[in-house]
Coordinates of C-alpha atoms in Angstrom, one line a residue:
Chain A
X6 CA 0.0 0.0 0.0
X7 CA 2.4 2.6 1.2
X8 CA 4.3 4.8 0.5
X9 CA 1.3 6.4 -1.1
X10 CA 3.1 8.8 -3.4
X11 CA 5.5 6.2 -4.7
X12 CA 2.8 3.7 -5.5
X13 CA 0.8 6.3 -7.3
X14 CA -2.1 6.1 -4.9
X15 CA -2.0 9.8 -4.6
X16 CA -1.0 12.2 -7.4
X17 CA 2.2 14.3 -7.3
X18 CA 0.1 17.5 -6.6
X19 CA -1.6 15.9 -3.6
X20 CA 1.8 14.8 -2.5
X21 CA 3.0 18.4 -2.5
X22 CA -0.1 19.5 -0.7
X23 CA 0.4 16.8 2.0
X24 CA 4.1 17.9 2.2
X25 CA 2.8 21.3 3.2
X26 CA 0.4 19.7 5.8
X27 CA 3.2 17.5 7.2
X28 CA 5.4 20.7 7.4
X29 CA 2.7 22.4 9.5
X30 CA 2.8 19.4 11.8
X31 CA 6.6 19.4 11.9
X32 CA 6.8 23.2 12.6
X33 CA 4.0 23.0 15.2
X34 CA 5.6 20.2 17.1
X35 CA 9.1 21.8 17.0
X36 CA 7.8 25.1 18.3
X37 CA 5.6 23.5 21.0
X38 CA 8.6 21.6 22.2
X39 CA 10.7 24.7 22.5
X40 CA 12.9 24.3 19.5
X41 CA 12.4 27.9 18.5
X42 CA 14.6 29.0 21.3
X43 CA 18.4 28.8 20.7
X44 CA 19.3 28.9 24.3
X45 CA 17.1 26.0 25.0
X46 CA 18.6 24.1 22.1
X47 CA 22.2 24.9 23.2
X48 CA 21.3 23.6 26.6
X49 CA 22.0 20.1 25.3
X50 CA 25.7 20.9 25.1
X51 CA 26.0 22.3 28.6
X52 CA 23.6 20.0 30.4
X53 CA 21.1 22.5 31.6
X54 CA 18.3 21.6 29.2
X55 CA 18.3 18.2 27.5
X56 CA 15.1 18.8 25.5
X57 CA 16.7 18.3 22.2
X58 CA 18.0 14.9 23.0
X59 CA 14.6 13.8 24.4
X60 CA 12.5 15.1 21.6
X61 CA 14.9 14.1 18.9
X62 CA 15.4 10.5 20.0
X63 CA 11.8 9.9 21.0
X64 CA 10.8 11.1 17.5
X65 CA 13.4 9.0 15.7
X66 CA 12.6 5.9 17.7
X67 CA 8.8 6.3 17.4
X68 CA 9.0 6.7 13.6
X69 CA 11.4 3.8 13.3
X70 CA 9.1 1.5 15.3
X71 CA 6.2 2.8 13.4
X72 CA 7.8 2.0 10.1
X73 CA 8.8 -1.5 11.2
X74 CA 5.2 -2.2 12.3
X75 CA 3.8 -0.8 9.1
X76 CA 6.1 -3.0 7.2
X77 CA 5.1 -6.0 9.3
X78 CA 1.5 -5.4 8.6
X79 CA 2.3 -5.0 4.9
X80 CA 1.2 -1.3 4.9
X81 CA 4.4 0.1 3.6
X82 CA 7.1 -1.4 1.4
X83 CA 10.4 -0.4 3.1
X84 CA 12.3 -0.9 -0.2
X85 CA 10.5 2.1 -1.6
X86 CA 11.2 4.4 1.3
X87 CA 14.1 6.8 0.5
X88 CA 17.3 6.2 2.4
X89 CA 20.0 8.9 2.2
X90 CA 23.1 7.6 0.4
X91 CA 26.1 7.2 2.5
X92 CA 29.4 8.8 1.6
X93 CA 31.4 8.1 4.7
X94 CA 34.1 10.8 4.7
X95 CA 31.7 13.5 3.5
X96 CA 29.2 12.5 6.1
X97 CA 31.7 12.8 9.0
X98 CA 33.3 16.0 7.8
X99 CA 30.0 17.5 7.0
X100 CA 28.6 16.5 10.4
X101 CA 31.6 18.0 12.3
X102 CA 31.1 21.3 10.4
X103 CA 27.4 21.2 11.2
X104 CA 28.3 20.6 14.8
X105 CA 30.5 23.7 14.8
X106 CA 27.6 25.6 13.2
X107 CA 25.2 24.3 15.8
X108 CA 27.3 25.5 18.8
X109 CA 28.0 28.9 17.3
X110 CA 24.5 29.6 15.8
X111 CA 22.4 27.7 18.3
X112 CA 20.0 26.4 15.7
X113 CA 19.8 23.8 13.0
X114 CA 18.1 24.6 9.7
X115 CA 14.7 23.2 10.7
X116 CA 14.6 24.9 14.1
X117 CA 15.8 28.2 12.7
X118 CA 12.8 28.4 10.5
X119 CA 10.6 27.8 13.5
X120 CA 12.4 30.5 15.5
X121 CA 12.1 32.9 12.6
X122 CA 8.4 32.2 12.3
X123 CA 7.8 33.5 15.8
X124 CA 10.0 36.5 15.3
X125 CA 13.5 35.5 16.6
X126 CA 15.9 37.8 14.8
X127 CA 18.9 35.6 15.5
X128 CA 17.1 32.8 13.8
X129 CA 16.5 35.0 10.7
X130 CA 20.2 35.9 10.6
X131 CA 21.0 32.2 11.0
X132 CA 18.9 31.5 7.9
X133 CA 20.7 34.2 6.0
X134 CA 23.9 32.4 7.0
X135 CA 22.5 29.1 5.8
X136 CA 21.9 30.7 2.4
X137 CA 25.4 32.1 2.3
X138 CA 26.8 28.7 3.2
X139 CA 24.9 26.9 0.5
X140 CA 25.8 29.5 -2.1
X141 CA 29.4 29.2 -1.0
X142 CA 29.3 25.4 -1.4
X143 CA 27.6 25.7 -4.8
X144 CA 30.1 28.2 -6.2
X145 CA 33.0 26.5 -4.6
X146 CA 31.8 23.0 -5.6
X147 CA 34.9 22.0 -7.5
X148 CA 36.8 22.5 -4.3
X149 CA 34.5 20.2 -2.3
X150 CA 33.7 17.7 -5.0
X151 CA 36.4 15.1 -4.2
X152 CA 35.5 15.1 -0.6
X153 CA 31.8 15.2 -1.4
X154 CA 32.0 12.0 -3.4
X155 CA 34.7 10.0 -1.5
X156 CA 34.0 6.7 0.1
X157 CA 30.6 6.0 -1.5
X158 CA 28.7 3.1 0.2
X159 CA 25.3 3.3 -1.5
X160 CA 22.5 3.4 1.1
X161 CA 23.3 0.8 3.7
X162 CA 21.3 0.1 6.8
X163 CA 23.2 -0.3 10.1
X164 CA 21.3 -3.5 10.8
X165 CA 22.5 -5.0 7.6
X166 CA 26.1 -4.0 8.3
X167 CA 25.9 -5.5 11.8
X168 CA 24.2 -8.6 10.5
X169 CA 21.2 -8.1 12.7
X170 CA 17.5 -8.0 11.8
X171 CA 15.9 -4.6 11.7
X172 CA 13.8 -5.5 14.7
X173 CA 16.7 -6.5 16.9
X174 CA 18.6 -3.4 16.0
X175 CA 15.5 -1.3 16.7
X176 CA 15.3 -2.9 20.1
X177 CA 18.9 -2.1 20.9
X178 CA 18.4 1.5 19.8
X179 CA 15.3 1.8 21.9
X180 CA 17.2 0.6 25.0
X181 CA 20.1 3.0 24.2
X182 CA 17.6 5.9 23.8
X183 CA 15.8 5.2 27.0
X184 CA 19.1 4.9 28.8
X185 CA 20.0 8.4 27.5
X186 CA 16.7 9.8 28.6
X187 CA 17.2 8.7 32.2
X188 CA 20.8 10.0 32.0
X189 CA 19.4 13.3 30.7
X190 CA 16.9 13.6 33.6
X191 CA 19.8 13.1 36.0
X192 CA 22.0 15.6 34.2
X193 CA 19.3 18.2 34.3
X194 CA 18.9 17.8 38.0
X195 CA 22.7 18.1 38.4
X196 CA 22.9 21.4 36.4
X197 CA 19.6 23.1 37.3
X198 CA 18.9 26.3 35.5
X199 CA 15.8 28.3 34.9
X200 CA 14.1 27.6 31.6
X201 CA 14.8 30.1 28.9
Chain B
X14 CA 9.0 12.1 35.2
X15 CA 5.6 10.5 34.6
X16 CA 5.5 10.7 30.8
X17 CA 9.0 9.1 30.7
X18 CA 7.8 6.1 32.6
X19 CA 4.9 5.6 30.2
X20 CA 7.2 6.1 27.3
X21 CA 9.6 3.5 28.6
X22 CA 6.8 1.0 29.1
X23 CA 5.3 1.4 25.7
X24 CA 8.5 1.6 23.7
X25 CA 10.0 -1.4 25.5
X26 CA 6.9 -3.5 24.7
X27 CA 6.8 -2.4 21.1
X28 CA 10.5 -2.9 20.6
X29 CA 10.3 -6.4 22.2
X30 CA 7.6 -7.4 19.8
X31 CA 9.4 -6.1 16.8
X32 CA 12.6 -7.8 17.8
X33 CA 11.0 -11.1 18.3
X34 CA 8.7 -11.1 15.2
X35 CA 10.4 -12.3 12.0
X36 CA 10.9 -9.5 9.5
X37 CA 8.4 -9.1 6.7
X38 CA 10.6 -9.5 3.7
X39 CA 8.1 -10.6 1.2
X40 CA 7.7 -8.4 -1.7
X41 CA 4.2 -8.2 -2.8
X42 CA 3.6 -9.2 -6.4
X43 CA 2.3 -6.2 -8.3
X44 CA 0.8 -8.0 -11.2
X45 CA -1.9 -10.5 -11.0
X46 CA -1.7 -13.9 -12.7
X47 CA -4.1 -12.8 -15.4
X48 CA -2.1 -9.7 -16.3
X49 CA 1.0 -11.9 -16.5
X50 CA -0.7 -14.4 -18.8
X51 CA -1.7 -11.6 -21.1
X52 CA 1.8 -10.2 -21.3
X53 CA 3.4 -13.6 -21.8
X54 CA 1.0 -14.4 -24.6
X55 CA 1.6 -11.1 -26.3
X56 CA 5.4 -11.8 -26.0
X57 CA 6.2 -8.1 -25.9
X58 CA 9.3 -8.8 -23.8
X59 CA 11.2 -10.2 -26.7
X60 CA 13.7 -8.1 -28.7
X61 CA 15.1 -9.5 -31.9
X62 CA 18.8 -10.0 -32.3
X63 CA 18.9 -7.6 -35.2
X64 CA 17.5 -4.8 -33.2
X65 CA 19.8 -5.5 -30.3
X66 CA 22.8 -5.7 -32.7
X67 CA 21.8 -2.4 -34.2
X68 CA 21.7 -0.7 -30.9
X69 CA 25.0 -2.3 -29.8
X70 CA 26.8 -1.2 -33.0
X71 CA 25.4 2.3 -32.7
X72 CA 26.5 2.3 -29.0
X73 CA 23.0 3.3 -28.0
X74 CA 23.3 4.5 -24.4
X75 CA 19.7 3.7 -23.7
X76 CA 20.2 -0.1 -23.6
X77 CA 21.9 -2.2 -20.9
X78 CA 22.7 -5.8 -21.7
X79 CA 22.3 -8.1 -18.7
X80 CA 23.9 -11.5 -18.8
X81 CA 22.0 -13.9 -16.5
X82 CA 24.3 -16.9 -16.9
X83 CA 26.8 -17.8 -14.3
X84 CA 30.0 -15.7 -13.9
X85 CA 32.2 -18.4 -15.5
X86 CA 30.2 -18.4 -18.7
X87 CA 30.1 -14.6 -18.6
X88 CA 33.9 -14.4 -18.4
X89 CA 34.2 -16.8 -21.4
X90 CA 32.0 -14.8 -23.7
X91 CA 29.7 -11.9 -23.3
X92 CA 28.1 -9.3 -25.4
X93 CA 29.7 -5.8 -25.6
X94 CA 28.8 -3.6 -22.7
X95 CA 27.0 -6.4 -20.8
X96 CA 27.0 -6.8 -17.1
X97 CA 26.6 -10.0 -15.2
X98 CA 23.6 -10.7 -12.9
X99 CA 23.3 -14.5 -12.5
X100 CA 19.8 -15.6 -12.3
X101 CA 20.0 -16.6 -8.6
X102 CA 21.0 -13.0 -7.7
X103 CA 18.1 -11.4 -9.6
X104 CA 16.1 -10.7 -6.4
X105 CA 19.1 -9.5 -4.5
X106 CA 18.9 -6.1 -2.9
X107 CA 22.0 -4.8 -4.6
X108 CA 20.4 -5.2 -8.1
X109 CA 17.2 -3.4 -7.2
X110 CA 18.2 0.0 -8.6
X111 CA 19.5 -1.6 -11.8
X112 CA 16.4 -3.7 -12.5
X113 CA 13.7 -1.3 -11.3
X114 CA 14.4 2.0 -13.2
X115 CA 12.9 4.2 -15.8
X116 CA 15.8 5.4 -17.9
X117 CA 17.3 2.4 -19.7
X118 CA 16.1 -0.6 -21.6
X119 CA 17.5 -3.7 -19.9
X120 CA 17.9 -6.7 -22.1
X121 CA 18.4 -10.0 -20.4
X122 CA 20.1 -12.8 -22.3
X123 CA 21.3 -16.4 -21.6
X124 CA 22.4 -19.2 -23.8
X125 CA 18.9 -20.1 -24.9
X126 CA 16.1 -17.7 -23.9
X127 CA 14.7 -19.7 -21.0
X128 CA 16.8 -18.3 -18.2
X129 CA 16.6 -14.8 -19.5
X130 CA 12.8 -15.2 -19.8
X131 CA 12.7 -16.4 -16.2
X132 CA 14.5 -13.3 -15.1
X133 CA 12.1 -11.2 -16.9
X134 CA 9.1 -13.1 -15.4
X135 CA 10.3 -12.5 -11.9
X136 CA 11.1 -8.8 -12.3
X137 CA 7.9 -8.2 -14.2
X138 CA 5.7 -9.7 -11.5
X139 CA 7.3 -7.4 -9.1
X140 CA 6.0 -4.6 -11.2
X141 CA 9.4 -3.5 -12.7
X142 CA 9.3 -2.1 -16.2
X143 CA 11.8 -1.7 -19.0
X144 CA 13.2 -5.2 -18.8
X145 CA 13.4 -7.2 -22.0
X146 CA 14.7 -10.6 -23.3
X147 CA 17.0 -11.2 -26.2
X148 CA 15.0 -13.5 -28.5
X149 CA 16.6 -16.9 -28.9
X150 CA 19.5 -16.1 -26.6
X151 CA 23.1 -16.3 -27.5
X152 CA 22.7 -19.4 -29.6
X153 CA 20.4 -17.7 -32.0
X154 CA 22.6 -14.6 -31.8
X155 CA 25.6 -16.7 -33.0
X156 CA 23.6 -17.9 -36.0
X157 CA 22.0 -14.7 -37.0
X158 CA 24.5 -12.0 -36.1
X159 CA 28.0 -13.4 -35.8
X160 CA 27.7 -15.9 -38.7
X161 CA 24.9 -14.6 -40.9
X162 CA 23.7 -16.9 -43.8
X163 CA 23.6 -15.3 -47.2
X164 CA 20.0 -15.1 -48.4
X165 CA 18.9 -18.1 -50.4
X166 CA 17.5 -18.2 -53.9
X167 CA 14.5 -16.1 -53.4
X168 CA 16.1 -12.7 -52.9
X169 CA 14.3 -9.7 -51.8
X170 CA 15.8 -6.4 -51.2
X171 CA 14.7 -6.7 -47.7
X172 CA 16.7 -9.9 -47.1
X173 CA 19.8 -8.5 -48.7
X174 CA 19.6 -5.5 -46.6
X175 CA 19.3 -7.6 -43.5
X176 CA 22.1 -9.8 -44.5
X177 CA 24.4 -6.8 -45.2
X178 CA 23.5 -5.4 -41.8
X179 CA 24.2 -8.7 -40.1
X180 CA 27.5 -9.0 -41.8
X181 CA 28.4 -5.5 -40.9
X182 CA 27.3 -6.0 -37.3
X183 CA 29.3 -9.2 -37.2
X184 CA 32.4 -7.4 -38.3
X185 CA 31.8 -4.6 -35.9
X186 CA 31.6 -7.1 -33.1
X187 CA 34.6 -9.2 -34.3
X188 CA 32.6 -12.2 -35.3
X189 CA 34.0 -14.8 -37.6
X190 CA 32.9 -15.3 -41.1
X191 CA 32.5 -19.0 -41.1
X192 CA 29.5 -20.2 -43.0
X193 CA 27.2 -21.9 -40.6
X194 CA 24.5 -24.3 -41.2
X195 CA 21.7 -22.1 -40.2
X196 CA 18.1 -23.1 -40.4
X197 CA 16.7 -21.2 -43.3
X198 CA 14.2 -18.5 -42.7
X199 CA 14.0 -19.3 -39.0
X200 CA 13.4 -15.7 -38.4
X201 CA 10.8 -15.2 -35.7
X202 CA 7.5 -14.4 -37.2
X203 CA 5.1 -11.9 -36.0
X204 CA 6.8 -10.7 -32.9
X205 CA 5.4 -7.3 -32.0
X206 CA 8.1 -4.7 -31.9
X207 CA 9.3 -3.9 -28.5
X208 CA 8.6 -0.4 -27.6
X209 CA 11.0 2.3 -26.9
X210 CA 11.7 2.9 -23.3
X211 CA 8.3 3.8 -21.9
X212 CA 8.5 7.0 -19.9
X213 CA 8.1 5.8 -16.4
X214 CA 8.1 7.9 -13.3
X215 CA 10.7 7.5 -10.6
X216 CA 9.9 4.5 -8.5
X217 CA 11.6 5.8 -5.5
X218 CA 10.8 9.0 -3.8
X219 CA 13.5 11.5 -4.5
X220 CA 15.2 12.6 -1.4
X221 CA 18.1 14.8 -0.6
X222 CA 17.8 17.1 2.3
Chain C
X1 CA 15.2 26.2 41.0
X2 CA 14.4 23.5 43.5
X3 CA 10.7 23.7 43.2
X4 CA 9.5 22.1 40.0
X5 CA 8.5 24.9 37.7
X6 CA 5.8 24.4 35.2
X7 CA 7.3 24.5 31.7
X8 CA 5.8 26.8 29.1
X9 CA 6.5 24.0 26.6
X10 CA 5.1 20.7 25.8
X11 CA 6.5 17.7 27.7
X12 CA 9.5 16.6 25.6
X13 CA 8.5 13.0 25.4
X14 CA 5.0 13.8 24.2
X15 CA 6.5 16.3 21.7
X16 CA 8.9 13.5 20.6
X17 CA 6.1 11.0 20.0
X18 CA 4.2 13.6 18.0
X19 CA 7.4 14.4 16.0
X20 CA 7.8 10.7 15.4
X21 CA 4.2 10.4 14.1
X22 CA 4.8 13.4 11.7
X23 CA 7.9 11.7 10.5
X24 CA 6.1 8.4 10.1
X25 CA 3.4 10.1 8.1
X26 CA 6.0 11.6 5.8
X27 CA 7.5 8.2 5.2
X28 CA 4.1 6.5 4.8
X29 CA 2.7 9.1 2.5
X30 CA 5.6 10.3 0.5
X31 CA 8.2 7.6 1.1
X32 CA 10.8 10.0 2.5
X33 CA 11.8 11.7 5.7
X34 CA 11.6 15.3 6.8
X35 CA 14.2 17.9 5.8
X36 CA 15.2 21.5 5.9
X37 CA 18.5 22.2 4.1
X38 CA 17.2 20.6 0.9
X39 CA 14.6 23.3 0.6
X40 CA 17.4 25.9 0.9
X41 CA 19.4 24.1 -1.7
X42 CA 16.3 24.3 -4.0
X43 CA 16.0 28.0 -3.5
X44 CA 19.7 28.6 -4.1
X45 CA 19.4 26.6 -7.4
X46 CA 16.3 28.5 -8.4
X47 CA 17.6 31.9 -7.7
X48 CA 21.0 31.3 -9.4
X49 CA 19.2 30.0 -12.5
X50 CA 17.0 33.1 -12.6
X51 CA 19.8 35.6 -12.0
X52 CA 22.6 33.9 -13.9
X53 CA 21.1 31.2 -16.1
X54 CA 24.3 30.9 -18.2
X55 CA 26.5 30.4 -15.2
X56 CA 24.1 27.9 -13.8
X57 CA 24.0 25.9 -17.0
X58 CA 27.7 25.4 -17.2
X59 CA 28.4 24.9 -13.5
X60 CA 28.7 21.4 -12.2
X61 CA 26.8 21.8 -9.0
X62 CA 23.7 23.0 -10.8
X63 CA 24.0 20.4 -13.5
X64 CA 24.2 17.7 -10.9
X65 CA 21.2 19.0 -9.1
X66 CA 19.2 18.5 -12.3
X67 CA 20.5 15.0 -12.7
X68 CA 19.1 14.1 -9.3
X69 CA 15.9 16.1 -9.4
X70 CA 13.2 16.4 -12.0
X71 CA 11.1 19.5 -12.6
X72 CA 11.6 23.1 -11.6
X73 CA 13.7 23.4 -8.4
X74 CA 11.0 25.2 -6.4
X75 CA 8.4 22.6 -7.2
X76 CA 10.1 20.4 -4.6
X77 CA 8.6 18.4 -1.8
X78 CA 10.9 19.9 0.8
X79 CA 10.1 23.5 -0.3
X80 CA 6.4 22.8 0.3
X81 CA 7.2 21.1 3.6
X82 CA 9.3 24.1 4.8
X83 CA 6.5 26.5 3.9
X84 CA 4.4 24.3 6.2
X85 CA 7.0 24.5 8.9
X86 CA 6.9 28.3 8.9
X87 CA 3.1 28.2 9.1
X88 CA 3.1 25.6 11.8
X89 CA 5.7 27.3 13.8
X90 CA 3.9 30.6 13.6
X91 CA 0.6 29.0 14.6
X92 CA 2.1 27.3 17.6
X93 CA 3.8 30.5 18.7
X94 CA 0.5 32.4 18.3
X95 CA -1.3 29.8 20.4
X96 CA 1.3 30.0 23.1
X97 CA 1.6 33.8 23.0
X98 CA 5.3 33.6 22.0
X99 CA 5.1 35.9 18.9
X100 CA 7.7 38.6 19.5
X101 CA 10.6 40.2 17.6
X102 CA 13.7 39.7 19.7
X103 CA 17.2 38.5 19.8
X104 CA 17.7 35.8 22.3
X105 CA 21.1 35.6 23.9
X106 CA 22.8 35.0 27.2
X107 CA 22.9 38.1 29.4
X108 CA 26.7 38.0 29.3
X109 CA 26.9 38.9 25.7
X110 CA 25.5 41.7 23.5
X111 CA 22.8 41.2 20.8
X112 CA 25.4 42.2 18.2
X113 CA 27.7 39.4 19.2
X114 CA 24.8 36.9 19.2
X115 CA 23.9 38.0 15.7
X116 CA 27.4 37.7 14.4
X117 CA 27.7 34.2 15.8
X118 CA 24.2 33.3 14.4
X119 CA 25.4 34.3 11.0
X120 CA 28.7 32.4 11.3
X121 CA 26.8 29.3 12.6
X122 CA 24.4 29.5 9.7
X123 CA 27.3 29.6 7.2
X124 CA 28.9 26.6 8.8
X125 CA 25.7 24.7 8.9
X126 CA 25.0 25.6 5.3
X127 CA 28.3 24.2 4.1
X128 CA 28.1 21.2 6.4
X129 CA 24.6 20.3 5.4
X130 CA 25.7 20.1 1.8
X131 CA 28.6 17.8 2.6
X132 CA 26.6 15.7 4.9
X133 CA 23.8 15.4 2.3
X134 CA 21.2 16.7 4.8
X135 CA 21.0 18.4 8.1
X136 CA 19.8 17.4 11.6
X137 CA 16.3 16.7 10.3
X138 CA 17.0 15.3 6.8
X139 CA 20.0 13.2 7.5
X140 CA 20.1 12.4 11.2
X141 CA 16.4 12.3 12.3
X142 CA 15.1 10.7 9.1
X143 CA 18.1 8.5 9.1
X144 CA 17.2 7.0 12.5
X145 CA 13.7 6.2 11.3
X146 CA 15.0 4.1 8.4
X147 CA 18.1 2.9 10.3
X148 CA 20.4 4.5 7.7
X149 CA 24.1 4.1 8.4
X150 CA 25.0 7.4 6.9
X151 CA 22.3 9.2 8.9
X152 CA 23.4 7.9 12.2
X153 CA 27.1 8.6 11.4
X154 CA 26.2 12.2 10.5
X155 CA 24.2 12.5 13.7
X156 CA 27.1 11.4 15.8
X157 CA 29.4 13.8 14.0
X158 CA 27.0 16.7 14.5
X159 CA 26.6 16.2 18.2
X160 CA 30.2 15.1 18.7
X161 CA 31.4 18.2 16.9
X162 CA 29.2 20.5 18.9
X163 CA 30.2 18.9 22.2
X164 CA 33.9 19.1 21.3
X165 CA 33.6 22.9 20.7
X166 CA 31.0 23.6 23.5
X167 CA 33.7 24.7 26.0
X168 CA 35.0 27.5 23.7
X169 CA 31.6 29.0 23.2
X170 CA 30.2 28.6 26.7
X171 CA 30.0 32.3 27.3
X172 CA 27.5 32.7 24.5
X173 CA 25.0 30.4 26.1
X174 CA 25.4 30.0 29.8

């Protein structure tokens, strides 16, 4: 049955409309969880507010379990769900640069749009920076291309690489995530600070 | 702390279930038996050797020859530009993107046409498009393309043209010029022309954040 | 802060489950995860093609974009989704009474310093998201949902990088 758009159950235009609706849900949840505040987001790195970790991993794990159950019931064909291709070096270097951007700017792209939507000027400036960064990458692409395309690995799943079934890996990830949540609660008690 | 406890309970139960239940790896067949029967009877999957040779000689970038024999046979002889996907690997995850795509015309071949046709049957049932079968396989290819027979007594312009083309194709592909004992006029009759690559939309959602 | 103070925000675990359901819906409906930086990429491609079509036509980055994507760059799933994010964020802020123009920063630093760092952070994130083929949402979050190796590697690199540098920027936040 699913994914609906890939199996032509809904038309491309409906798909775009639903993208908009999904976006509304995404933006609403992010803002309600406090992701529009850069100081709240940055709290993750100083231990005073672990909301990013909690929301992020609860979201990831929920969607992962949901997809596995959908696949089990035959509602969605996981082979047709897009998996980002892996280019190992590029993924690590890009991730580290994003980490630097995160700690300096206090946002990530998704949350900056949320912040900008409720009038945070720093979020708007961050978005401006994002555009400059992407333009820079586009115009300087020859400089980045070797790195960008090094160590291609197609689109592997971690479970396949570890020789585990998706379900067993999901279980391990859930245990790890829950462990982090309890740790996060403990850390927040240790570094108490008024909510921003 | 309350919601975390609920979350722990629910997630652990769900994760345990999903870890213990065997994975659903079946790929649903997209075509019904009746649809398959219609397609098999129509025989639209077959492409004649002449047409394939023409495309190979012209180095047509829109075709991809796929050898479904075992790697040993593939190493001994294969058609120009062919890749090897042994029949037992046809359902393998790694070949998914190659077989289910909308840009090229995949042409399966084996020694006869049986294995190639089996490969086509499997992929077609999964709903993949743009896969075809080389009619008669390599055996027939040898007879018609690599060692073409001069036309017999009844000579039509058509046949001469075809012979000339086959000779040329044979030379282009380094075939010998040994006269073979070919069955006369064994040319397949009444096969519908395989269509050009049907424009098919992307089967995977495009991504790229 | 010893007495538990009622948060102005949704409980993070409830928020997380809702986020997961949105992500699940995206995967079920459209066969893909959420994302943000991809929309920026589309806008960058679209503007460059409008302003300097000749340059775009002969530059590799833009050529490769068109090999991977069909149709006009702005008619893109992520662009529609990001428009939704702005609307959703605004609606949520309006409900909660959080609509206000302001620069949020630690009392230790000036607004100006905050804005300079926001700009720098944006530039870094922009470049990084291109190299990482997706940002925190597109690569990391959506990657977890489909158990993607690359997504989880990128996620660890993002958080690892940020933790490694956290000490140097502590004054901006604490």
